[in-house]
CSV table of C-alpha atoms and ligand atoms in Angstrom, one decimal:
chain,number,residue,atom,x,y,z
A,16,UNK,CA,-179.6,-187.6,-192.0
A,17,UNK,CA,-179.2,-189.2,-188.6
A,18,UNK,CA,-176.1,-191.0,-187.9
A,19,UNK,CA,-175.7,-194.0,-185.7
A,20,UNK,CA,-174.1,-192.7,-182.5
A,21,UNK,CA,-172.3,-195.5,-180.4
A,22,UNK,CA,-173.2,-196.1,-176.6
A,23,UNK,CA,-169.5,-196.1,-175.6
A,24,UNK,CA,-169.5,-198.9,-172.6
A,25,UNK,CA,-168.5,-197.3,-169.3
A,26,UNK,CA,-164.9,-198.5,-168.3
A,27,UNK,CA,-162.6,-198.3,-165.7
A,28,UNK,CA,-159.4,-199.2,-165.7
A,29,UNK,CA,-157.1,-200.7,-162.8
A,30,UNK,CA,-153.3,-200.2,-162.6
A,31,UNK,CA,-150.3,-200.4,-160.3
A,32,UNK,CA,-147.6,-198.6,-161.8
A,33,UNK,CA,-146.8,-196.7,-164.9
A,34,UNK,CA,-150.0,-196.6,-166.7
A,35,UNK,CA,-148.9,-196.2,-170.9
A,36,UNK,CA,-151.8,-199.0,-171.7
A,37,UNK,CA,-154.3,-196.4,-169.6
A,38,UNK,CA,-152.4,-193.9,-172.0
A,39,UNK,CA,-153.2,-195.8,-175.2
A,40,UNK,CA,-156.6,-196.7,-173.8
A,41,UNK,CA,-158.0,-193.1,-172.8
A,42,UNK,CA,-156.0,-191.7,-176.3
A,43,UNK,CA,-158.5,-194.6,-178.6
A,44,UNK,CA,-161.5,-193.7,-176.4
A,45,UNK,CA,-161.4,-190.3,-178.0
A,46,UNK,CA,-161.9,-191.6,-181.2
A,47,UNK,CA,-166.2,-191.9,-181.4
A,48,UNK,CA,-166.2,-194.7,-183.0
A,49,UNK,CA,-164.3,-196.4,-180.2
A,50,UNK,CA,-166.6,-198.5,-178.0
A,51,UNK,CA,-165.2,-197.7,-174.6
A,52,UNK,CA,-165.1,-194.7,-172.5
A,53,UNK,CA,-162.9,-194.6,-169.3
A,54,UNK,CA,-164.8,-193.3,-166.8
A,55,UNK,CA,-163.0,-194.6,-163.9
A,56,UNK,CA,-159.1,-195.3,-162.3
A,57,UNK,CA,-158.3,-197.5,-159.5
A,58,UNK,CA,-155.1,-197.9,-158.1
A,59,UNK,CA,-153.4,-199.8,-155.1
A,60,UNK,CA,-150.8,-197.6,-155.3
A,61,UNK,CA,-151.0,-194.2,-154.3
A,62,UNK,CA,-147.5,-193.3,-156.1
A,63,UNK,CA,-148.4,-195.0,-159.8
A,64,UNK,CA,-147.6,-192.9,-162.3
A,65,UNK,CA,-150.2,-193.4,-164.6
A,66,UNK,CA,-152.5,-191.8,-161.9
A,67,UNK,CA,-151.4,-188.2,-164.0
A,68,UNK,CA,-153.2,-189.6,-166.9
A,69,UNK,CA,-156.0,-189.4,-164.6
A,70,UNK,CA,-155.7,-186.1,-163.3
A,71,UNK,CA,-154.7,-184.3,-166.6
A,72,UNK,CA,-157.7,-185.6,-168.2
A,73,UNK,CA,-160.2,-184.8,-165.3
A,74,UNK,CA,-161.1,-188.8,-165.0
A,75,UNK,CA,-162.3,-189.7,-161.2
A,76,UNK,CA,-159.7,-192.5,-159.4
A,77,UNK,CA,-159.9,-194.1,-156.6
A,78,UNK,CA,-157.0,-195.4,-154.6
A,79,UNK,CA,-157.3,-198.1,-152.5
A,80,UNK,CA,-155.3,-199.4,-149.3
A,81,UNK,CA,-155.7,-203.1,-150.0
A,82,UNK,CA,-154.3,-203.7,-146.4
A,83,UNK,CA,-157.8,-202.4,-145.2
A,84,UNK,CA,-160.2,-205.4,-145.4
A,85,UNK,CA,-163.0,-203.6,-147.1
A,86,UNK,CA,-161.0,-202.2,-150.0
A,87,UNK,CA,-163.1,-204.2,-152.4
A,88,UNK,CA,-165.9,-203.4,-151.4
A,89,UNK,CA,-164.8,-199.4,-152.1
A,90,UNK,CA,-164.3,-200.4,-155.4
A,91,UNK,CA,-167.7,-202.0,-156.3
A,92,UNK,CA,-169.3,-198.8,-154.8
A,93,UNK,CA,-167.3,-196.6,-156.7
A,94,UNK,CA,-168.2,-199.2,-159.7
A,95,UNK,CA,-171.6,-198.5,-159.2
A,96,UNK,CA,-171.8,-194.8,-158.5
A,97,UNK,CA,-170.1,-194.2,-161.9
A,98,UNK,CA,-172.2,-197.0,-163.8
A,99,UNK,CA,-169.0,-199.3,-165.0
A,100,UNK,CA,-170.0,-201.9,-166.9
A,101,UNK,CA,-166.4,-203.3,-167.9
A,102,UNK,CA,-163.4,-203.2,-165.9
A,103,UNK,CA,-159.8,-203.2,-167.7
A,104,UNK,CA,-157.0,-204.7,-165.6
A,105,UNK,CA,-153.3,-202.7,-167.3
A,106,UNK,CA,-151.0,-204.0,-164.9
A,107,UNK,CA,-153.0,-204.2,-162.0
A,108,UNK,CA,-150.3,-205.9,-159.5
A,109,UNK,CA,-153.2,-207.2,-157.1
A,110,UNK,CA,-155.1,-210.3,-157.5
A,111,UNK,CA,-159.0,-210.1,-157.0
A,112,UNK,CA,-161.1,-211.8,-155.0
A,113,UNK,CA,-163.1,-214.8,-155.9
A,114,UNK,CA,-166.3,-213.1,-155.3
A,115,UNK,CA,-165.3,-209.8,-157.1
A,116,UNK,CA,-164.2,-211.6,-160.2
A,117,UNK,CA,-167.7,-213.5,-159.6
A,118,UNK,CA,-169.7,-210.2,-159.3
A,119,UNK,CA,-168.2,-208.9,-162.5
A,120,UNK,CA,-168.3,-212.0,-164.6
A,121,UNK,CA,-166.8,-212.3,-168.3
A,122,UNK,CA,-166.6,-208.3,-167.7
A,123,UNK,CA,-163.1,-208.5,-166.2
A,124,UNK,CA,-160.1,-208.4,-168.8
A,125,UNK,CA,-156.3,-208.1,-168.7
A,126,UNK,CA,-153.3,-207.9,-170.7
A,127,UNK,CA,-150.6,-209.9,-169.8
A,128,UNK,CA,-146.7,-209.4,-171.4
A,129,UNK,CA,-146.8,-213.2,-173.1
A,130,UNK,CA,-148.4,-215.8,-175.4
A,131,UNK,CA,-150.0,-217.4,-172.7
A,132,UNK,CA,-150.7,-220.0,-171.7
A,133,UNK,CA,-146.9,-219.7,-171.8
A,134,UNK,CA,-145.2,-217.7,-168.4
A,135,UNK,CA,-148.4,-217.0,-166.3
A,136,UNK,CA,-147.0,-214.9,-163.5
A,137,UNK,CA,-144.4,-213.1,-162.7
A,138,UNK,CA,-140.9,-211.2,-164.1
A,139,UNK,CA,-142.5,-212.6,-167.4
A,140,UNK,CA,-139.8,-210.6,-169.4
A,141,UNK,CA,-136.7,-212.7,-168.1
A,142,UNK,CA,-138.2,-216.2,-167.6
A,143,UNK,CA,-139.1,-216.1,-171.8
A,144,UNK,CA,-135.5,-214.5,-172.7
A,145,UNK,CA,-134.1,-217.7,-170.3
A,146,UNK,CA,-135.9,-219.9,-171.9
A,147,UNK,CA,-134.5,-218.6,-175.2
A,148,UNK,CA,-138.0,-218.5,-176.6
A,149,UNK,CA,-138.3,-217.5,-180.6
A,150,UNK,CA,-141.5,-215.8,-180.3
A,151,UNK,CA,-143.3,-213.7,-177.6
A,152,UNK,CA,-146.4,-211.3,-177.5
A,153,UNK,CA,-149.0,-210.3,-175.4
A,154,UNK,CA,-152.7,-211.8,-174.6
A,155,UNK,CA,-155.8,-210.1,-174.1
A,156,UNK,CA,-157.9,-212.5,-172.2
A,157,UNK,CA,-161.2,-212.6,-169.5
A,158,UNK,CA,-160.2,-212.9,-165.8
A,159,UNK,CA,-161.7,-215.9,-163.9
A,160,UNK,CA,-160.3,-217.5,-160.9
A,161,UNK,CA,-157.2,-218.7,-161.8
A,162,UNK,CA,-154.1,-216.2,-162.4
A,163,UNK,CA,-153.9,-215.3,-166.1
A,164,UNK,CA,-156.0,-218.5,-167.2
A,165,UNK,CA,-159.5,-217.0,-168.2
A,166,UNK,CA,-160.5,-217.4,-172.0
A,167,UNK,CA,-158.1,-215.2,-174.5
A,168,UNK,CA,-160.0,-212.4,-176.6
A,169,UNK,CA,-156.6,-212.1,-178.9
A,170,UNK,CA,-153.0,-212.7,-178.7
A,171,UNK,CA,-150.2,-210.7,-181.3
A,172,UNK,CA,-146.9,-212.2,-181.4
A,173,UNK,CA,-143.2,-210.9,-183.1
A,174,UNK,CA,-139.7,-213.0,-183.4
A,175,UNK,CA,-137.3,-212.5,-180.7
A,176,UNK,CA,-134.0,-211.7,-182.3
A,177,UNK,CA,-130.9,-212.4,-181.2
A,178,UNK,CA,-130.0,-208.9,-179.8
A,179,UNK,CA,-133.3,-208.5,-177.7
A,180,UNK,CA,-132.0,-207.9,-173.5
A,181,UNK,CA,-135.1,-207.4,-171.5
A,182,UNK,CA,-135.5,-203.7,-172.4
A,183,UNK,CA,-136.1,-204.3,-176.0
A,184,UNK,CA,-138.4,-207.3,-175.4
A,185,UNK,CA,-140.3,-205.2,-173.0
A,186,UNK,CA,-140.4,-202.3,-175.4
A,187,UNK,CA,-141.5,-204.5,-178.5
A,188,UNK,CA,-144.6,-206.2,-176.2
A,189,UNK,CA,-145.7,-203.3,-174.9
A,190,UNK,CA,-146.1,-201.4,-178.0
A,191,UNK,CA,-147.8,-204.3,-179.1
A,192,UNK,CA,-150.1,-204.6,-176.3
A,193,UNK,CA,-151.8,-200.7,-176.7
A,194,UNK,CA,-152.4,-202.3,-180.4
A,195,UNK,CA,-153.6,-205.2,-179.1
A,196,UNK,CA,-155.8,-204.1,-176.2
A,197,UNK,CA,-157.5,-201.8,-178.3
A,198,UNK,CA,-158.1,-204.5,-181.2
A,199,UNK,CA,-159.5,-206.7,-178.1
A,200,UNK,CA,-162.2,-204.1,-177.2
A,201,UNK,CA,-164.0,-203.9,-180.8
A,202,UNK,CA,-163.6,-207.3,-180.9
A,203,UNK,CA,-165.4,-207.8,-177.9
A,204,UNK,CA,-168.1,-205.4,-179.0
A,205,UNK,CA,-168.7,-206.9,-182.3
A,206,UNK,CA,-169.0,-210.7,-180.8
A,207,UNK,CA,-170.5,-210.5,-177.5
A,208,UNK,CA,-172.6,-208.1,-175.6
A,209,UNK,CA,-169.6,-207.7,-173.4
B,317,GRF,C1,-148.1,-204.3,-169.1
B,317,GRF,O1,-146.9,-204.6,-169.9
B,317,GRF,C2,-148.9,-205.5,-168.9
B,317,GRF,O2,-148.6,-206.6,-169.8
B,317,GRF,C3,-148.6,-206.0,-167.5
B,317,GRF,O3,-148.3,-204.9,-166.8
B,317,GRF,C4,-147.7,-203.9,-167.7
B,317,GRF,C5,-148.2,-202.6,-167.3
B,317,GRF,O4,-147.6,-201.5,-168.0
B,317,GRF,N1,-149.8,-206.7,-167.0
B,317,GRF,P1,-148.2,-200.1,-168.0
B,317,GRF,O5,-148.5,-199.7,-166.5
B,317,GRF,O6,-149.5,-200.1,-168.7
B,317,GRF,O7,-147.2,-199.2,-168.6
């Protein structure tokens, strides 16, 4: 018998800081049904933490000095020399360029701590407990040019209680978000081409 074996698309996977949705991502990429394999890490920042998840599991990352003019073009020839076809932005702190996010259309997406389009931006966390909103979640969505506006792939969303200080609320999306960028990726599989 000959089973179906799944073309897992190339990924890489941008981040600024501590790196648990690279975590969850790299951890559902072992799985062989799971449609993505990262093959790729870029950073702006050479100190992020989640750069261990990239040297305990052997993955090749690139860090970037995005005060050197061509840092994007490092990236799309890193991009290329290690075939990425689909580029995950986990709390990527830098915005792209117009002609990168043209370059890589509808093969850009990112996960942002809200039910957007409520709190694009930044310090998301305290603006919604301010606001004393009732609900909150995170979005999986496309990047085009406009920040945290391109087309959502799936939002999940919990009640806000009463006790929530930042640290819970933060806690609560986050776990939600490993679910929910994982969720996003078969979902894109199944539906579009990516
Ligand atoms: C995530 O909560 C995401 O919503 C935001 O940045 C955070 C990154 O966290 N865009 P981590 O580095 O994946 O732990």
């Amino acid at each position: 018998i000959k089973f179906f074996e799944m073309v897992k698309k190339k990924t890489c996977v941008f981040i600024s800081g501590k790196g648990s949705n690279l975590r969850s991502l790299i951890k559902f990429s072992r799985n062989y049904n799971f449609p993505i394999s990262v093959n790729l890490i870029v950073t702006n920042n050479r100190n992020a933490k989640g750069l261990n998840y990239a040297k305990i599991n052997s993955i090749p990352y690139l860090i970037i000095d995005v005060k050197k003019r061509n840092y994007e073009l490092k990236i799309l020839n890193a991009l290329k020399k290690n075939k990425i076809s689909l580029i995950c932005l986990a709390g990527f702190m830098k915005i792209l360029s117009k002609k990168f996010i043209s370059e890589f259309r509808k093969k850009i997406i990112n996960i942002h701590p809200s039910l957007l389009p409520k709190f694009k931006g930044l310090n998301t966390y305290e603006r919604i407990l301010k606001k004393k909103e009732k609900r909150s979640g995170c979005t999986v969505h496309y990047i085009d040019e406009k920040l945290d506006n391109g087309k959502i792939i799936l939002q999940k969303f919990f009640f806000i209680q009463d006790r929530y200080g930042i640290n819970e609320l933060k806690e609560k999306t986050q776990n939600l978000e490993y679910k929910s960028f994982s969720e996003a990726l078969i979902k894109i599989y199944r539906y579009t081409n990516f």
